Amino acid sequence: MRVNRTRRRVGGKLTTAWSERAVFEESIRLLRSNLGVVFSKLQPPLAIVTSANAGEGKTLITSHLAASFARAGQRVVLVDLNFRHPHAHEVTGGHNESGATDVMLGRKALEECLQYLELPESSGGQRRGMYLLAAGSGASDPSELLGSEATGRMLDDLAQRADLVLIDTPPVLLVADTLVLGRMVSGAVLVSASGRTTLRASQRSKDLLTHNQIPLLGLVVNKFRGHVGDGYIYGYGAPPEPLNPAG
């Protein structure tokens, strides 16, 4: 699948008929459409989103994909379990004063840590929102905490409350956290950056997931420019502003 961009000459310069933001938003809608079929069959409705390495746009894709499903009327929770480098609260305009670690360590109840984020009004004029569970205060041993029964209980609780729970996790090639979490969810989406992620890194990431019996639900190639043949290719340029600028 590809996003076509027509070009026109204005004032002697080539400009795109769509803005970079419009291309990004259309790409996210296409991604939602394709993954929606897969996500609708997940039991429990828990999916992790990971990448081979850092800097591939994983958190940005996860956050905007969650918002897209929420705009479509689903009850969505975005969970940041990348305890080593949490960024979901920055992308969404939320806060990281409390979150998943506080729930898992018994410091706070889940209800106290869930943040409701009202999304910008859609073209249809209807306002929607989604929930964010930020990473929270730091964990001394992230892998051990993520593999604990407390994590499983928290995810089970979230699965009972939502139609879809999308979990932002660390890069799969860097630490074991994602593979530990993968045993508690229904599958994984792998994000790769065009021109940055090598074929070898992508293949190794896929192998690690499948060898640990974590179903691969989809592959997203972002930061892509140009034309390709068949395949799930989603391109974007400059990142848009936060989902909820007002916080």
mmCIF file of C-alpha atoms in Angstrom, residues 19-219:
data_model
loop_
_atom_site.group_PDB
_atom_site.id
_atom_site.type_symbol
_atom_site.label_atom_id
_atom_site.label_comp_id
_atom_site.label_asym_id
_atom_site.label_seq_id
_atom_site.Cartn_x
_atom_site.Cartn_y
_atom_site.Cartn_z
ATOM 1 C CA SER A 19 0.941 18.978 3.446
ATOM 2 C CA GLU A 20 3.299 16.712 5.358
ATOM 3 C CA ARG A 21 0.762 16.550 8.174
ATOM 4 C CA ALA A 22 -2.007 15.474 5.798
ATOM 5 C CA VAL A 23 0.193 12.701 4.424
ATOM 6 C CA PHE A 24 1.002 11.528 7.936
ATOM 7 C CA GLU A 25 -2.658 11.501 9.017
ATOM 8 C CA GLU A 26 -3.745 9.625 5.911
ATOM 9 C CA SER A 27 -0.985 7.082 6.487
ATOM 10 C CA ILE A 28 -2.188 6.509 10.044
ATOM 11 C CA ARG A 29 -5.770 6.004 8.819
ATOM 12 C CA LEU A 30 -4.559 3.434 6.288
ATOM 13 C CA LEU A 31 -2.569 1.693 8.990
ATOM 14 C CA ARG A 32 -5.624 1.644 11.270
ATOM 15 C CA SER A 33 -7.732 0.188 8.476
ATOM 16 C CA ASN A 34 -5.324 -2.688 7.862
ATOM 17 C CA LEU A 35 -4.487 -3.456 11.474
ATOM 18 C CA GLY A 36 -8.100 -3.015 12.561
ATOM 19 C CA VAL A 37 -9.070 -6.379 11.093
ATOM 20 C CA VAL A 38 -6.290 -8.093 13.014
ATOM 21 C CA PHE A 39 -6.854 -6.157 16.242
ATOM 22 C CA SER A 40 -10.579 -6.918 16.261
ATOM 23 C CA LYS A 41 -9.794 -10.617 16.714
ATOM 24 C CA LEU A 42 -7.295 -10.242 19.549
ATOM 25 C CA GLN A 43 -8.170 -11.988 22.795
ATOM 26 C CA PRO A 44 -7.174 -10.332 25.043
ATOM 27 C CA PRO A 45 -7.079 -7.019 23.120
ATOM 28 C CA LEU A 46 -3.443 -6.361 24.057
ATOM 29 C CA ALA A 47 -0.724 -5.574 21.504
ATOM 30 C CA ILE A 48 2.829 -4.355 21.915
ATOM 31 C CA VAL A 49 4.553 -2.043 19.438
ATOM 32 C CA THR A 50 8.311 -2.344 19.154
ATOM 33 C CA SER A 51 11.220 -1.683 16.813
ATOM 34 C CA ALA A 52 14.647 -3.117 16.180
ATOM 35 C CA ASN A 53 16.558 -0.128 17.512
ATOM 36 C CA ALA A 54 15.954 3.308 18.980
ATOM 37 C CA GLY A 55 14.992 6.324 16.861
ATOM 38 C CA GLU A 56 12.680 4.557 14.418
ATOM 39 C CA GLY A 57 9.514 6.507 15.255
ATOM 40 C CA LYS A 58 7.902 3.741 17.301
ATOM 41 C CA THR A 59 6.383 5.937 20.009
ATOM 42 C CA LEU A 60 5.059 8.469 17.511
ATOM 43 C CA ILE A 61 3.385 5.739 15.447
ATOM 44 C CA THR A 62 1.939 4.015 18.526
ATOM 45 C CA SER A 63 0.492 7.234 19.967
ATOM 46 C CA HIS A 64 -1.147 8.394 16.756
ATOM 47 C CA LEU A 65 -2.420 4.909 15.951
ATOM 48 C CA ALA A 66 -4.079 4.780 19.386
ATOM 49 C CA ALA A 67 -5.652 8.182 18.740
ATOM 50 C CA SER A 68 -6.914 7.038 15.345
ATOM 51 C CA PHE A 69 -8.679 4.015 16.837
ATOM 52 C CA ALA A 70 -10.142 6.258 19.551
ATOM 53 C CA ARG A 71 -11.489 8.662 16.923
ATOM 54 C CA ALA A 72 -13.179 5.675 15.293
ATOM 55 C CA GLY A 73 -15.171 5.162 18.501
ATOM 56 C CA GLN A 74 -13.134 2.509 20.283
ATOM 57 C CA ARG A 75 -12.153 2.597 23.948
ATOM 58 C CA VAL A 76 -8.383 2.771 23.713
ATOM 59 C CA VAL A 77 -5.632 2.797 26.314
ATOM 60 C CA LEU A 78 -2.076 3.714 25.350
ATOM 61 C CA VAL A 79 0.418 2.235 27.822
ATOM 62 C CA ASP A 80 4.053 3.273 28.055
ATOM 63 C CA LEU A 81 6.111 0.330 29.296
ATOM 64 C CA ASN A 82 9.384 1.651 27.944
ATOM 65 C CA PHE A 83 10.658 2.335 31.448
ATOM 66 C CA ARG A 84 14.206 3.068 30.288
ATOM 67 C CA HIS A 85 13.221 5.876 27.897
ATOM 68 C CA PRO A 86 9.552 6.847 28.359
ATOM 69 C CA HIS A 87 8.239 9.299 25.759
ATOM 70 C CA ALA A 88 4.533 8.589 25.212
ATOM 71 C CA HIS A 89 3.470 11.326 27.626
ATOM 72 C CA GLU A 90 5.518 13.848 25.635
ATOM 73 C CA VAL A 91 3.958 12.857 22.304
ATOM 74 C CA THR A 92 0.412 12.927 23.672
ATOM 75 C CA GLY A 93 0.732 16.015 25.848
ATOM 76 C CA GLY A 94 0.150 14.030 29.046
ATOM 77 C CA HIS A 95 2.323 13.859 32.152
ATOM 78 C CA ASN A 96 4.577 11.278 33.779
ATOM 79 C CA GLU A 97 3.985 12.147 37.422
ATOM 80 C CA SER A 98 2.542 8.681 38.016
ATOM 81 C CA GLY A 99 1.925 5.655 35.875
ATOM 82 C CA ALA A 100 2.474 1.955 35.304
ATOM 83 C CA THR A 101 5.341 1.478 37.742
ATOM 84 C CA ASP A 102 3.270 3.055 40.517
ATOM 85 C CA VAL A 103 0.406 0.637 39.805
ATOM 86 C CA MET A 104 2.659 -2.407 39.569
ATOM 87 C CA LEU A 105 4.501 -1.579 42.787
ATOM 88 C CA GLY A 106 1.260 -0.948 44.676
ATOM 89 C CA ARG A 107 1.861 2.757 45.220
ATOM 90 C CA LYS A 108 -1.345 3.839 43.483
ATOM 91 C CA ALA A 109 -4.517 2.347 42.057
ATOM 92 C CA LEU A 110 -4.906 2.051 38.294
ATOM 93 C CA GLU A 111 -7.746 4.577 38.327
ATOM 94 C CA GLU A 112 -5.463 7.187 39.854
ATOM 95 C CA CYS A 113 -2.879 6.840 37.113
ATOM 96 C CA LEU A 114 -5.029 6.658 33.975
ATOM 97 C CA GLN A 115 -5.102 10.010 32.161
ATOM 98 C CA TYR A 116 -8.010 10.883 29.898
ATOM 99 C CA LEU A 117 -6.809 12.805 26.851
ATOM 100 C CA GLU A 118 -9.369 14.682 24.819
ATOM 101 C CA LEU A 119 -8.370 14.547 21.170
ATOM 102 C CA PRO A 120 -8.612 17.438 18.701
ATOM 103 C CA GLU A 121 -11.984 17.625 17.000
ATOM 104 C CA SER A 122 -12.296 15.391 13.956
ATOM 105 C CA SER A 123 -13.615 16.501 10.574
ATOM 106 C CA GLY A 124 -17.033 15.180 11.551
ATOM 107 C CA GLY A 125 -17.167 17.557 14.487
ATOM 108 C CA GLN A 126 -17.399 14.841 17.141
ATOM 109 C CA ARG A 127 -14.938 14.985 20.030
ATOM 110 C CA ARG A 128 -13.317 11.772 21.175
ATOM 111 C CA GLY A 129 -10.718 10.823 23.718
ATOM 112 C CA MET A 130 -8.398 8.048 24.806
ATOM 113 C CA TYR A 131 -6.581 7.014 27.955
ATOM 114 C CA LEU A 132 -2.877 7.157 28.659
ATOM 115 C CA LEU A 133 -1.050 5.128 31.274
ATOM 116 C CA ALA A 134 2.376 6.748 31.394
ATOM 117 C CA ALA A 135 5.499 4.906 32.545
ATOM 118 C CA GLY A 136 5.503 6.534 35.976
ATOM 119 C CA SER A 137 8.387 6.778 38.412
ATOM 120 C CA GLY A 138 11.527 4.812 37.586
ATOM 121 C CA ALA A 139 12.096 1.113 38.148
ATOM 122 C CA SER A 140 15.451 -0.178 39.393
ATOM 123 C CA ASP A 141 15.155 -3.407 37.381
ATOM 124 C CA PRO A 142 12.698 -2.926 34.481
ATOM 125 C CA SER A 143 12.946 -6.469 33.100
ATOM 126 C CA GLU A 144 12.226 -8.067 36.461
ATOM 127 C CA LEU A 145 9.292 -5.751 37.134
ATOM 128 C CA LEU A 146 7.827 -6.275 33.672
ATOM 129 C CA GLY A 147 8.018 -10.042 34.136
ATOM 130 C CA SER A 148 6.227 -9.972 37.467
ATOM 131 C CA GLU A 149 2.688 -11.099 38.249
ATOM 132 C CA ALA A 150 1.828 -7.470 38.984
ATOM 133 C CA THR A 151 2.335 -6.621 35.308
ATOM 134 C CA GLY A 152 0.055 -9.432 34.218
ATOM 135 C CA ARG A 153 -2.659 -8.331 36.644
ATOM 136 C CA MET A 154 -2.448 -4.736 35.448
ATOM 137 C CA LEU A 155 -2.683 -5.744 31.788
ATOM 138 C CA ASP A 156 -5.607 -8.062 32.516
ATOM 139 C CA ASP A 157 -7.374 -5.184 34.256
ATOM 140 C CA LEU A 158 -6.790 -2.884 31.298
ATOM 141 C CA ALA A 159 -8.007 -5.529 28.853
ATOM 142 C CA GLN A 160 -11.301 -5.710 30.752
ATOM 143 C CA ARG A 161 -11.789 -1.947 30.464
ATOM 144 C CA ALA A 162 -10.823 -1.294 26.835
ATOM 145 C CA ASP A 163 -11.506 -2.391 23.290
ATOM 146 C CA LEU A 164 -7.808 -2.041 22.508
ATOM 147 C CA VAL A 165 -4.668 -1.632 24.621
ATOM 148 C CA LEU A 166 -1.573 -0.530 22.682
ATOM 149 C CA ILE A 167 1.700 -0.862 24.566
ATOM 150 C CA ASP A 168 4.822 1.090 23.679
ATOM 151 C CA THR A 169 7.847 -1.084 24.492
ATOM 152 C CA PRO A 170 11.660 -0.785 24.191
ATOM 153 C CA PRO A 171 13.487 -1.809 21.003
ATOM 154 C CA VAL A 172 13.565 -5.575 20.821
ATOM 155 C CA LEU A 173 17.264 -5.842 19.904
ATOM 156 C CA LEU A 174 18.514 -3.709 22.800
ATOM 157 C CA VAL A 175 16.963 -5.206 25.938
ATOM 158 C CA ALA A 176 14.909 -8.244 26.957
ATOM 159 C CA ASP A 177 11.940 -6.177 28.222
ATOM 160 C CA THR A 178 9.857 -6.545 25.061
ATOM 161 C CA LEU A 179 10.266 -10.324 24.899
ATOM 162 C CA VAL A 180 9.229 -10.586 28.552
ATOM 163 C CA LEU A 181 6.100 -8.534 27.875
ATOM 164 C CA GLY A 182 5.335 -10.412 24.697
ATOM 165 C CA ARG A 183 4.291 -13.486 26.669
ATOM 166 C CA MET A 184 1.439 -11.523 28.245
ATOM 167 C CA VAL A 185 -0.101 -10.062 25.069
ATOM 168 C CA SER A 186 -1.743 -11.286 21.885
ATOM 169 C CA GLY A 187 0.897 -10.091 19.461
ATOM 170 C CA ALA A 188 3.344 -7.440 18.303
ATOM 171 C CA VAL A 189 3.619 -4.743 15.651
ATOM 172 C CA LEU A 190 7.153 -4.100 14.420
ATOM 173 C CA VAL A 191 8.140 -0.579 13.314
ATOM 174 C CA SER A 192 11.107 -0.040 10.997
ATOM 175 C CA ALA A 193 12.543 3.213 9.675
ATOM 176 C CA SER A 194 13.263 3.353 5.963
ATOM 177 C CA GLY A 195 16.915 4.101 5.339
ATOM 178 C CA ARG A 196 17.818 3.437 8.961
ATOM 179 C CA THR A 197 16.788 -0.099 9.842
ATOM 180 C CA THR A 198 18.816 -2.734 8.022
ATOM 181 C CA LEU A 199 17.196 -5.806 6.559
ATOM 182 C CA ARG A 200 19.311 -7.911 8.893
ATOM 183 C CA ALA A 201 18.047 -6.005 11.957
ATOM 184 C CA SER A 202 14.431 -6.351 10.829
ATOM 185 C CA GLN A 203 14.826 -10.064 10.206
ATOM 186 C CA ARG A 204 16.535 -10.604 13.549
ATOM 187 C CA SER A 205 13.756 -8.698 15.315
ATOM 188 C CA LYS A 206 11.113 -10.809 13.593
ATOM 189 C CA ASP A 207 12.981 -14.003 14.499
ATOM 190 C CA LEU A 208 13.264 -13.006 18.161
ATOM 191 C CA LEU A 209 9.536 -12.343 18.352
ATOM 192 C CA THR A 210 8.487 -15.552 16.626
ATOM 193 C CA HIS A 211 11.020 -17.708 18.499
ATOM 194 C CA ASN A 212 9.521 -16.402 21.730
ATOM 195 C CA GLN A 213 6.046 -17.319 20.442
ATOM 196 C CA ILE A 214 4.940 -13.707 20.057
ATOM 197 C CA PRO A 215 2.718 -13.455 16.950
ATOM 198 C CA LEU A 216 3.772 -10.736 14.510
ATOM 199 C CA LEU A 217 0.612 -8.760 13.760
ATOM 200 C CA GLY A 218 2.114 -6.355 11.249
ATOM 201 C CA LEU A 219 5.152 -4.488 9.987
#
